[in-house]
Coordinates of C-alpha atoms in Angstrom, one line a residue:
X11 CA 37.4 -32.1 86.1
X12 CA 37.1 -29.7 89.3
X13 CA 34.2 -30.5 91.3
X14 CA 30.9 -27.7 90.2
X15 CA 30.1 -25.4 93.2
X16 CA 27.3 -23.2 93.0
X17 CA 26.8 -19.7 94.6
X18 CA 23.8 -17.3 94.6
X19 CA 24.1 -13.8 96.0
X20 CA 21.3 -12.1 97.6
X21 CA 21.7 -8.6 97.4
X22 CA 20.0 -5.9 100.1
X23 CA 20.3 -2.1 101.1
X24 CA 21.3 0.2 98.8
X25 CA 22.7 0.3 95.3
X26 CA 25.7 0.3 96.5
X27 CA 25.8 -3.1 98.1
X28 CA 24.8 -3.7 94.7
X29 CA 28.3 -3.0 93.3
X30 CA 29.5 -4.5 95.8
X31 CA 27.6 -8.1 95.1
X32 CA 28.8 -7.9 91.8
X33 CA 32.3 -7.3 92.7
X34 CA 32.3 -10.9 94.8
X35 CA 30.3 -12.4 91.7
X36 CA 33.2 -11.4 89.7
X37 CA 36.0 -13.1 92.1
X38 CA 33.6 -16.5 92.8
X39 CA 33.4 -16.6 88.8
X40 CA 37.1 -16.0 88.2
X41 CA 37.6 -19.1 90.8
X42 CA 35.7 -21.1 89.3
X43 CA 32.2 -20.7 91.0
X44 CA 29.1 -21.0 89.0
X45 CA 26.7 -18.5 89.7
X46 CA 23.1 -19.1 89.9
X47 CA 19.7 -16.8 90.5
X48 CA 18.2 -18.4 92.9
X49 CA 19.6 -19.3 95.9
X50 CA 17.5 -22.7 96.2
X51 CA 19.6 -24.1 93.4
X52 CA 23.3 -23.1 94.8
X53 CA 25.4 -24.9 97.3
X54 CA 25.8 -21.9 99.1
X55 CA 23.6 -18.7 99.5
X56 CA 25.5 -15.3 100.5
X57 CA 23.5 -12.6 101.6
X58 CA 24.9 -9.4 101.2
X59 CA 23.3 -7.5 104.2
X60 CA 22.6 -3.9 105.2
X61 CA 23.0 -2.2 108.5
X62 CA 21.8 1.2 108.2
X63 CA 18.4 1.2 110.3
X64 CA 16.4 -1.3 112.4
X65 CA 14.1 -1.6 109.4
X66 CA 16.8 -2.6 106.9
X67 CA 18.7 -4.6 109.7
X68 CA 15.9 -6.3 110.5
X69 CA 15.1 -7.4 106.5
X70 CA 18.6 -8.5 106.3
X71 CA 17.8 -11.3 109.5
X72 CA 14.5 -12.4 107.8
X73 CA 16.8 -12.9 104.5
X74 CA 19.4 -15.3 106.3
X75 CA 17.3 -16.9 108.2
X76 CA 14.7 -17.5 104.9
X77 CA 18.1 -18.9 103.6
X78 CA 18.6 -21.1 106.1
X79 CA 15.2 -22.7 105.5
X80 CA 16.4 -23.7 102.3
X81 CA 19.2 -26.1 104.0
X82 CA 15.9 -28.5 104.8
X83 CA 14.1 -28.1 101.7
X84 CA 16.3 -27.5 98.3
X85 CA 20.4 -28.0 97.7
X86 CA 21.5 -25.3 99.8
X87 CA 24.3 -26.4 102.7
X88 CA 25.6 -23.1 103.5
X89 CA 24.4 -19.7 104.6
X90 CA 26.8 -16.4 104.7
X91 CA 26.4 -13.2 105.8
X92 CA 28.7 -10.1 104.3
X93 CA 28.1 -7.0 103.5
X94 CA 27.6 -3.9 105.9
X95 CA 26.0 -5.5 108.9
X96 CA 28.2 -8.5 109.0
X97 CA 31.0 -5.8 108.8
X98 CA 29.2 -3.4 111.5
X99 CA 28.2 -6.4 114.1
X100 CA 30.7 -9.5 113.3
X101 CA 30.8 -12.1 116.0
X102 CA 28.1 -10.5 118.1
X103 CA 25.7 -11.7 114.6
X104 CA 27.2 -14.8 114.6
X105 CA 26.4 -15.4 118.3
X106 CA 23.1 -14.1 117.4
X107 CA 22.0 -15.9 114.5
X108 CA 23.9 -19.4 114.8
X109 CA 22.2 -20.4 111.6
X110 CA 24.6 -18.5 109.3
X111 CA 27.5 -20.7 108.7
X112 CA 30.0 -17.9 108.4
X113 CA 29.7 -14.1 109.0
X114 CA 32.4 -12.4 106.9
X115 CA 33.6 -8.6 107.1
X116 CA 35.2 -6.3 103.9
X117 CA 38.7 -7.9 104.6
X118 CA 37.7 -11.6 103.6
X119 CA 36.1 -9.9 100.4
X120 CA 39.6 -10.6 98.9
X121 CA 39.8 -14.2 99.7
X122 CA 36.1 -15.2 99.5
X123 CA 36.1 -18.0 97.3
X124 CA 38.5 -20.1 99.6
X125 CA 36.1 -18.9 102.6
X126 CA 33.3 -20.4 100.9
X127 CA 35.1 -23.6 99.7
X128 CA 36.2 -23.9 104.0
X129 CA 32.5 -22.9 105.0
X130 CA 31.3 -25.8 102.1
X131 CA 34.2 -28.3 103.1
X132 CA 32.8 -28.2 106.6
X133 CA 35.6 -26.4 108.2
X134 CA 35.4 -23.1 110.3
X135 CA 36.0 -19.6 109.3
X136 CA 36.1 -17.3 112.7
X137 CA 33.6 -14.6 112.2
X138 CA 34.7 -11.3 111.5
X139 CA 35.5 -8.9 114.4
X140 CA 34.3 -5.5 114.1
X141 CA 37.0 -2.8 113.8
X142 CA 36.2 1.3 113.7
X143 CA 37.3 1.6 109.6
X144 CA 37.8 5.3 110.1
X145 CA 41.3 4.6 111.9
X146 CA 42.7 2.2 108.7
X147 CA 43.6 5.6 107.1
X148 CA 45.6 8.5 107.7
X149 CA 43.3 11.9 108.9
X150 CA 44.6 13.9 105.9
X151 CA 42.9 12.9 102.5
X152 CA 45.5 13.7 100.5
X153 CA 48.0 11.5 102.0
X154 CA 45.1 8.3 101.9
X155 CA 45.8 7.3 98.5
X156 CA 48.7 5.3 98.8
X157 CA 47.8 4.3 101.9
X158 CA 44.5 2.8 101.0
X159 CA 46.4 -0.2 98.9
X160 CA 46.6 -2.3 102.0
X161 CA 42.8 -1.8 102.7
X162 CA 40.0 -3.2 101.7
X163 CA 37.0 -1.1 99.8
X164 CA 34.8 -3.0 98.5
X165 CA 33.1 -2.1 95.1
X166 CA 36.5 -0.7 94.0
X167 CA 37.2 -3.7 92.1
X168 CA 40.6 -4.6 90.8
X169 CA 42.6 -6.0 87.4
X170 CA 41.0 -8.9 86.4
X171 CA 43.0 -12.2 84.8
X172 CA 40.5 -12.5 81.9
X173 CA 38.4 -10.9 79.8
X174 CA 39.8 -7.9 80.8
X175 CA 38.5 -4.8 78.8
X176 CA 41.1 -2.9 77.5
X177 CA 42.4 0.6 78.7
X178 CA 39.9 3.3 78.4
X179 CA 40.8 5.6 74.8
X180 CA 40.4 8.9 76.0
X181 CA 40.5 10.0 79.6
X182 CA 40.1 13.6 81.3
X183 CA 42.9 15.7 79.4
X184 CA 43.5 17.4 82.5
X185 CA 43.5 15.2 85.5
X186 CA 46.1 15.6 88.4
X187 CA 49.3 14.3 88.4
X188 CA 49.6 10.7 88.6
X189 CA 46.4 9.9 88.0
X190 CA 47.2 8.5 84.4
X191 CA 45.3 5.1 84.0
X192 CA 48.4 1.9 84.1
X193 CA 49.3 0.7 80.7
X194 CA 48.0 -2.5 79.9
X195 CA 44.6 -4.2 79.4
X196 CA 42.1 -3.1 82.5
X197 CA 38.8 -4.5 83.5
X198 CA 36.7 -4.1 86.7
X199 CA 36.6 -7.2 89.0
X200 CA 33.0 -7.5 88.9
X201 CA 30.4 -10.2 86.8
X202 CA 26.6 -8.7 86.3
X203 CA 24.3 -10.4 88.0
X204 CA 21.0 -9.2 85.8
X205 CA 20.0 -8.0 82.6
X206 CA 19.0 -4.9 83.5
X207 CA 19.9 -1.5 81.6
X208 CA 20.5 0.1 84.3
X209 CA 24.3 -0.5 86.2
X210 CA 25.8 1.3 89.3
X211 CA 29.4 2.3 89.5
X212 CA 31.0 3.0 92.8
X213 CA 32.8 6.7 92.3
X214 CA 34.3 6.6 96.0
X215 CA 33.9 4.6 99.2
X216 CA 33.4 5.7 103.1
X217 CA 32.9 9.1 104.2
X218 CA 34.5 12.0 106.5
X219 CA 31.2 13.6 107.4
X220 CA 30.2 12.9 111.2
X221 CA 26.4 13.3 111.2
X222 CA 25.3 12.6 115.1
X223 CA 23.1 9.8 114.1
X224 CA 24.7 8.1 111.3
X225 CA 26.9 4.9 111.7
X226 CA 28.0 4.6 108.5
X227 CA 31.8 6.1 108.7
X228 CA 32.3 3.6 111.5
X229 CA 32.2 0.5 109.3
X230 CA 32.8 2.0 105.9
X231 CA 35.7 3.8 106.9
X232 CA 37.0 7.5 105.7
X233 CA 36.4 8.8 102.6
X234 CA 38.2 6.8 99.7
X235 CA 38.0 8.1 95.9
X236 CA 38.2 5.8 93.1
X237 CA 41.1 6.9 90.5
X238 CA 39.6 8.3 87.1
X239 CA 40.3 6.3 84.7
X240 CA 39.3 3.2 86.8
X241 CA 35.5 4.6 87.3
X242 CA 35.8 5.3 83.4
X243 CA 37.6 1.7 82.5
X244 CA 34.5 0.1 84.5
X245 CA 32.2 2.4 83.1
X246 CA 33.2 1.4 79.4
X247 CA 33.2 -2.0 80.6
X248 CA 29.5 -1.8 81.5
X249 CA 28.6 -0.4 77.9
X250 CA 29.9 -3.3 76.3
X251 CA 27.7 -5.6 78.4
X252 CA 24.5 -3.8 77.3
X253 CA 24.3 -1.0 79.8
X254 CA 22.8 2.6 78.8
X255 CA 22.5 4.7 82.3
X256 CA 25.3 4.6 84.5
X257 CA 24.6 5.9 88.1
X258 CA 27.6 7.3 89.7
X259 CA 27.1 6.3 93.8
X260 CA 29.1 6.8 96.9
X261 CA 28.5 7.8 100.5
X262 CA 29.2 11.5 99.1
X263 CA 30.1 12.2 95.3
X264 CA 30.4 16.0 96.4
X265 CA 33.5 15.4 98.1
X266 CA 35.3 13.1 94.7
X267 CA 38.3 14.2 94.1
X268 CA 39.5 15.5 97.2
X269 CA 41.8 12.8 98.2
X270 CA 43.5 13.1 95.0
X271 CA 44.1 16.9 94.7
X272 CA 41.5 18.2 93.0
X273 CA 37.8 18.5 94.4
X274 CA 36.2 19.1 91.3
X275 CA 36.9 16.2 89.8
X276 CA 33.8 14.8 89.2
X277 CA 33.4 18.1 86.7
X278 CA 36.0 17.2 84.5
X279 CA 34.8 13.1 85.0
X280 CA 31.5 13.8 84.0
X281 CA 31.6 14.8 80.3
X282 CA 34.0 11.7 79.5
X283 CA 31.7 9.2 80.7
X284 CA 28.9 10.8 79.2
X285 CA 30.8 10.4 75.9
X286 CA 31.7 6.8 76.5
X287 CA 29.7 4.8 73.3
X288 CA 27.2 3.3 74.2
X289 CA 26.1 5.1 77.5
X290 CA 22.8 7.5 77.0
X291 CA 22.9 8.6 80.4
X292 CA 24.5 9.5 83.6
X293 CA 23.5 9.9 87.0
X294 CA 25.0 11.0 89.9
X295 CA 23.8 10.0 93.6
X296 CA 24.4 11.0 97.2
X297 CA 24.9 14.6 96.7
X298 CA 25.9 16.7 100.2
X299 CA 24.2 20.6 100.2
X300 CA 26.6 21.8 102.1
X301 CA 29.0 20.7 99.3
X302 CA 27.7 21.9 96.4
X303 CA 29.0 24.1 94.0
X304 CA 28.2 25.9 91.2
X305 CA 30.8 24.4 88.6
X306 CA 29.2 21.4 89.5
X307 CA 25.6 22.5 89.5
X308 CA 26.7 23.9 85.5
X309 CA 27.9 20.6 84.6
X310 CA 25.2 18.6 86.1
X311 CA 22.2 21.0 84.7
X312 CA 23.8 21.5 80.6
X313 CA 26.3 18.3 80.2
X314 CA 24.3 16.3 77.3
X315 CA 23.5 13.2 78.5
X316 CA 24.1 13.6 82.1
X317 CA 20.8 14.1 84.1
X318 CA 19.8 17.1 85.4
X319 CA 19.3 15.1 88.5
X320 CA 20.0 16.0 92.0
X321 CA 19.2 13.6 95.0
X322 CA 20.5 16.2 98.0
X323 CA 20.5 14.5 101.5
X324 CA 19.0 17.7 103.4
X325 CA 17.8 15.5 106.4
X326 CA 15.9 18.1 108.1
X327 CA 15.8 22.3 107.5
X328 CA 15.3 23.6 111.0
X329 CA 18.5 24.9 112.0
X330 CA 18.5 23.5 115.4
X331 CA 17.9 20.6 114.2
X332 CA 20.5 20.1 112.0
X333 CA 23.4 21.7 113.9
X334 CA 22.3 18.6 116.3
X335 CA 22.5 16.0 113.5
X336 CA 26.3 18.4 112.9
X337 CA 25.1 19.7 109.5
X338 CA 24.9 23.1 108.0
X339 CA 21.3 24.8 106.5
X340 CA 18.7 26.2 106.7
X341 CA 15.1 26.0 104.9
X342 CA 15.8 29.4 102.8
X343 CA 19.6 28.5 102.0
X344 CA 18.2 25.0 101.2
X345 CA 15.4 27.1 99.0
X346 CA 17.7 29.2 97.3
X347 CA 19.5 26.0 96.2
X348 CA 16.8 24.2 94.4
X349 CA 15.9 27.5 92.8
X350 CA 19.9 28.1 91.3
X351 CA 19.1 24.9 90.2
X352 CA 16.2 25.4 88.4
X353 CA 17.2 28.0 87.0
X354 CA 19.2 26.3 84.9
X355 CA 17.5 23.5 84.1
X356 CA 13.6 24.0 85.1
X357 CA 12.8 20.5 84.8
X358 CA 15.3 19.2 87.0
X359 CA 14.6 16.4 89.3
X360 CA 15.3 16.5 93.1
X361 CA 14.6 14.1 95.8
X362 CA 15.9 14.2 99.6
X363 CA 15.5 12.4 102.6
X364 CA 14.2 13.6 106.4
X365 CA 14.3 12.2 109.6
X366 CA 11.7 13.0 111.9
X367 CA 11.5 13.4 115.8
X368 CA 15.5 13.5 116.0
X369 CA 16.2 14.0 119.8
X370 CA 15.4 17.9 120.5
X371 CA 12.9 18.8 118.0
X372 CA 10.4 20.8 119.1
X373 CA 6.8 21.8 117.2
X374 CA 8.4 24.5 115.8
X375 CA 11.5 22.8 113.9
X376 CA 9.0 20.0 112.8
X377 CA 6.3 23.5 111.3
X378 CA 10.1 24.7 109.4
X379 CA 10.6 21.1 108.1
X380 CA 6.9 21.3 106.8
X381 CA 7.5 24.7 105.2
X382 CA 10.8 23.7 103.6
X383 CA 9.0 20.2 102.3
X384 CA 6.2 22.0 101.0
X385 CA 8.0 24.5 98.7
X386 CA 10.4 22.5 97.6
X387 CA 8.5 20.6 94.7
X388 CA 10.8 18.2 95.2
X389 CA 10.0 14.6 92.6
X390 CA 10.7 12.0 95.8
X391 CA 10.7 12.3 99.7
X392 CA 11.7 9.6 101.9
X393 CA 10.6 10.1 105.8
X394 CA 12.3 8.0 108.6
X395 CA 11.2 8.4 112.5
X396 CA 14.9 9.2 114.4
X397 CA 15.6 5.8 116.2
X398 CA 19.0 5.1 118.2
X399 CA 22.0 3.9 115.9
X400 CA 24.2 1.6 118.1
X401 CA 27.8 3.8 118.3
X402 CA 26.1 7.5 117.1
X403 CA 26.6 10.6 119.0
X404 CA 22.7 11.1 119.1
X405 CA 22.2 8.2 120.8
X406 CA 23.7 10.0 123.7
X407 CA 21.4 12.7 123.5
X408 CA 19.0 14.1 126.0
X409 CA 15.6 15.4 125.1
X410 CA 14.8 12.5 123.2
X411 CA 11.1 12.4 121.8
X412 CA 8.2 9.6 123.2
X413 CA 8.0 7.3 120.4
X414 CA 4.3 8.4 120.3
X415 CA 5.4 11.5 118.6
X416 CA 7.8 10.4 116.3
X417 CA 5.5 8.4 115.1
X418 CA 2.5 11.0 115.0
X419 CA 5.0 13.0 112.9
X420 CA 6.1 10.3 111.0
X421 CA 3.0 9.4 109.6
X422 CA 1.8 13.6 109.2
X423 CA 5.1 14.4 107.0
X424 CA 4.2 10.8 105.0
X425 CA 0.9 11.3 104.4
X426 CA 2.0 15.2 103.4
X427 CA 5.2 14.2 101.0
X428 CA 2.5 11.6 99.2
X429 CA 0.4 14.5 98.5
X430 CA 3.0 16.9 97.3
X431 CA 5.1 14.3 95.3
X432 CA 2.1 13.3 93.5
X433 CA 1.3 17.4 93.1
X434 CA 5.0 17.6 91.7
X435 CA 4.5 14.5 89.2
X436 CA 0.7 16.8 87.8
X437 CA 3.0 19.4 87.3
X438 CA 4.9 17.4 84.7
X439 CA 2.0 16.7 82.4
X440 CA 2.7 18.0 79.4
X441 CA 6.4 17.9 79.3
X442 CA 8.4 15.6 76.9
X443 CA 10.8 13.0 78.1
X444 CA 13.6 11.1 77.3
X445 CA 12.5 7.4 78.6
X446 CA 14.9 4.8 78.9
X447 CA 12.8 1.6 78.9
X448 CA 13.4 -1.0 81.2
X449 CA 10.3 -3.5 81.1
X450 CA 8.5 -4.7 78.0
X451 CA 5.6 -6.7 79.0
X452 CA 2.9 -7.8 76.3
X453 CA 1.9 -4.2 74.7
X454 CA -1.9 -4.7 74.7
X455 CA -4.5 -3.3 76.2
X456 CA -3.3 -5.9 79.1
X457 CA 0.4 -4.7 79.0
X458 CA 2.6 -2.1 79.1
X459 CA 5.8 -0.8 79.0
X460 CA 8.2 0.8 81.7
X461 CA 10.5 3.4 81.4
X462 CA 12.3 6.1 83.9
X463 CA 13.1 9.5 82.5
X464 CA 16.4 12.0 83.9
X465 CA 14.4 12.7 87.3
X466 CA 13.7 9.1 88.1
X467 CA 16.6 6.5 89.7
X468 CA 16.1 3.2 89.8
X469 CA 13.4 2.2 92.6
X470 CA 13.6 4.9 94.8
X471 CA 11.7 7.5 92.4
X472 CA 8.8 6.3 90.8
X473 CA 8.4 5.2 86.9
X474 CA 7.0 6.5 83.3
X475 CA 4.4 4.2 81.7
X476 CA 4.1 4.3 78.7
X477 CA 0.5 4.0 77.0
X478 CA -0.3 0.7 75.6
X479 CA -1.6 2.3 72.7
X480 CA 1.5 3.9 71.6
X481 CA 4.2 1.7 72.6
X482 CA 2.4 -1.1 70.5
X483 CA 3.0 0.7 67.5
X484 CA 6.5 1.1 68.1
X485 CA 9.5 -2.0 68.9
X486 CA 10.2 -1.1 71.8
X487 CA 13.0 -3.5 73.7
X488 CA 14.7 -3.0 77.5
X489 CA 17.3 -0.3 76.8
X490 CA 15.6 1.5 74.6
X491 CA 15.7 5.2 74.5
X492 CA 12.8 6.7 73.4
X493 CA 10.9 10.1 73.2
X494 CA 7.5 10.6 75.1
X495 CA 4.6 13.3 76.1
X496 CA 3.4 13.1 79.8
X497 CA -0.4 12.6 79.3
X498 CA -1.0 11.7 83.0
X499 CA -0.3 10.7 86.6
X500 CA -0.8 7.3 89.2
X501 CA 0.9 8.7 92.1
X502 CA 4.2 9.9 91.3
X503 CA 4.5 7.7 88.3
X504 CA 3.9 9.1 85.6
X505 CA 1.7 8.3 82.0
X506 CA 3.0 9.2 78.6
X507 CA 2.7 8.9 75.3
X508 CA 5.7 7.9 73.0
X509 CA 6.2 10.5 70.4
X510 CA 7.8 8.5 67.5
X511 CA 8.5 10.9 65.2
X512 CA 11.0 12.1 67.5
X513 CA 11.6 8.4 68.7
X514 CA 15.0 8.1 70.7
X515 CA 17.8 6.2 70.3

């Protein structure tokens, strides 16, 4: 009998490091590995790390080094690091942080399990060296395709040797040449590693944009699409393990389809994963401004079952500003969006992100910022002061701002987005939801139950409780789709009342 090895995987950053944890679950358990929760219990603990900002590079140190404790105190005899800042750093981690036993890039994703067994047998794997991904493939996305074969993108996932799901039914009826699913039985390389209702699916990897202060393209390379039917075949895949909302994630979903001859792809994707049985709702991620477009904006605000959801990564809104960061806007273009979009659909949700005190910005950029922020209604703001990215063109830049006043305006747009998300989530009281519940504690006058509706993702959005009083006449269960009256606000979460004669699925 093969000698038991144990993994855990601790997953950070973004959700789609979380695809890509499940990806490396899925070759450990095909290997043989048995994977475990908690990292205490496994022989070895791989932390999947994140490089994006000092904040999130810093939480992914405390996390190997909080593994590395557990090499004194439970069964735990190796530490790994993956993921994007083991990709983005490589040996210079290793050097830094002797106490992970291996530091191992996107091109040992392939051939983990025999790292781990060498890391576990004692032996050496030389830590991954840091290459610029954006050179793997050729400039032109159309002629990457073929081309990407030989590279390694993590979260794609592959043909699996069992278990495999078969061939999705029905695909897009009108998709480019070529991009026919293969014949055969078909299943994503990936194992869940939770319960949860809720499931991300990688719709393209890397990204072409060069935004002065982001990193990203560096280490995740050039803008990859998945092929249709694959995104569909692991999307069918995930309904049969339980899932009801997909969320469709990428460093840009605006920009699907490009590589593979038709950038509006994602149009003609969306309805046939909304149809997938079992699914009750999409959600798509990561969506540039500059790149929208109204056949997109149609299919997003009136396709049944995909949300009318729109997380748009403005960034900033003084124009300045953002022809420093090398983007296109401006606060009343950026206006004029949202209201297109609501005039479709007048309860759609839309979150963004800002940075503050880039290098350059004056009073009067950070006023336009405010006056874009404050009419924009939007559901969920996320504020980051500008620091220097190792590698960025902004980190070049003169005029860069005394960390005093980043942080002044830090705190001032904070304090401001608090106010008006929790305005925004008032001005829902009253409207009825469709809630996909996702905790079930006891429903008492102790418990509750927890539930997002179409303009809430996971984590990053706030939450719909629903009244005890309500839910406890009703079985509700995780997964549950169900029907409810906004009756109040904490914050941006919002209260509500299940309505159950009109109780969902």
């Amino acid at each position: 009998m093969p000698e038991r090895r144990t993994v855990a995987l601790v997953t950070l950053g973004c959700a789609r490091n979380e695809v890509d944890s499940e990806e490396l679950a899925g070759r450990l358990a095909a290997d043989g590995w048995e994977l475990v929760e908690d990292a205490s219990d496994a022989d070895v603990a791989v932390v999947n790390t994140c490089g994006f900002v000092e904040a999130a590079k810093k939480d992914s140190v405390d996390a190997l080094l909080e593994a590395n404790d557990l090499k004194d105190h439970g069964k735990t005899q190796a530490v790994v690091a993956v993921g994007c800042m083991a990709e983005r750093y490589g040996k210079e981690l290793a050097e830094a942080l002797p106490e992970a036993d291996g530091v191992l890039g996107f091109d040992d994703y392939a051939d983990i399990s025999d790292r781990l067994q060498t890391i576990l047998s004692g032996g050496n794997v030389e830590a991954h060296t840091p290459r610029d991904r954006r050179k793997l493939l050729p400039l032109s996305p159309v002629e990457r395709q073929e081309a990407a074969a030989a590279v390694a993108l993590p979260g794609h996932g592959g043909q699996a040797g069992t278990g495999a799901a078969e061939a999705p039914e029905n695909v897009p009826s009108d998709l480019p040449e070529g991009l026919a699913p293969a014949s055969g039985p078909r299943a994503p390389l990936r194992r869940r590693l939770d319960s949860s209702p809720v499931a991300s699916v990688k719709l393209a990897s890397g990204c072409d944009r060069r935004c002065s202060f982001c990193a990203i393209p560096s280490f995740r390379g050039s803008f990859v699409s998945r092929r249709p039917s694959d995104v569909l075949g692991e999307t069918r895949w995930l309904a049969e393990q339980g899932v009801k909302e997909v969320m469709l994630v990428s460093e840009n979903n605006t920009s699907y389809g490009k590589d593979l001859g038709d950038i509006r792809l994602l149009e003609t994707l969306l309805p046939e994963l909304a149809a997938v049985d079992g699914i009750e709702r999409i959600r798509v991620s990561y969506l540039q401004p500059a790149e929208m477009r109204p056949g997109l904006i149609d299919v997003l605000t009136s396709t049944e079952k995909v949300a009318p959801y729109f997380d748009l990564s403005f960034q900033h809104s003084a124009p300045d500003v953002l022809r420093a960061m090398r983007r296109f806007g401006d606060t009343d273009r950026f206006l004029d969006l949202l209201e297109t979009i609501r005039s479709k659909a007048p309860t759609a949700g839309a979150r963004s992100n800002f940075i503050v005190g880039f290098p350059g910005e004056t009073e009067a950029d950070f006023a336009e910022l405010e006056r874009f922020v404050t009419h924009a209604r939007l559901d969920a703001i996320g504020v980051f002061g500008y620091s220097d990215e190792d590698g960025t063109e902004a980190a070049s830049y003169e005029r860069k701002l005394d960390q005093e006043i980043v942080d002044e305006r830090l705190a001032h747009l904070s304090r401001l987005a608090e106010e008006l998300t929790a305005q925004r989530a008032e001005e829902r009281i009253g409207e009825t939801l469709e809630v996909l519940v996702e905790t079930v504690d006891s429903v008492d006058e102790d418990g509750g139950v927890i539930g997002r509706a179409a303009h809430q993702a996971p984590e990053t959005d706030g939450q719909v409780v629903l009244t005890p009083e309500s839910a406890a006449r009703h079985d509700l269960a995780s997964g549950r789709m169900v029907t409810a009256k906004v009756v109040g606000t904490e914050g941006v979460d919002l209260v509500a009342e299940c309505l159950f004669e009109e109780a969902g699925r």
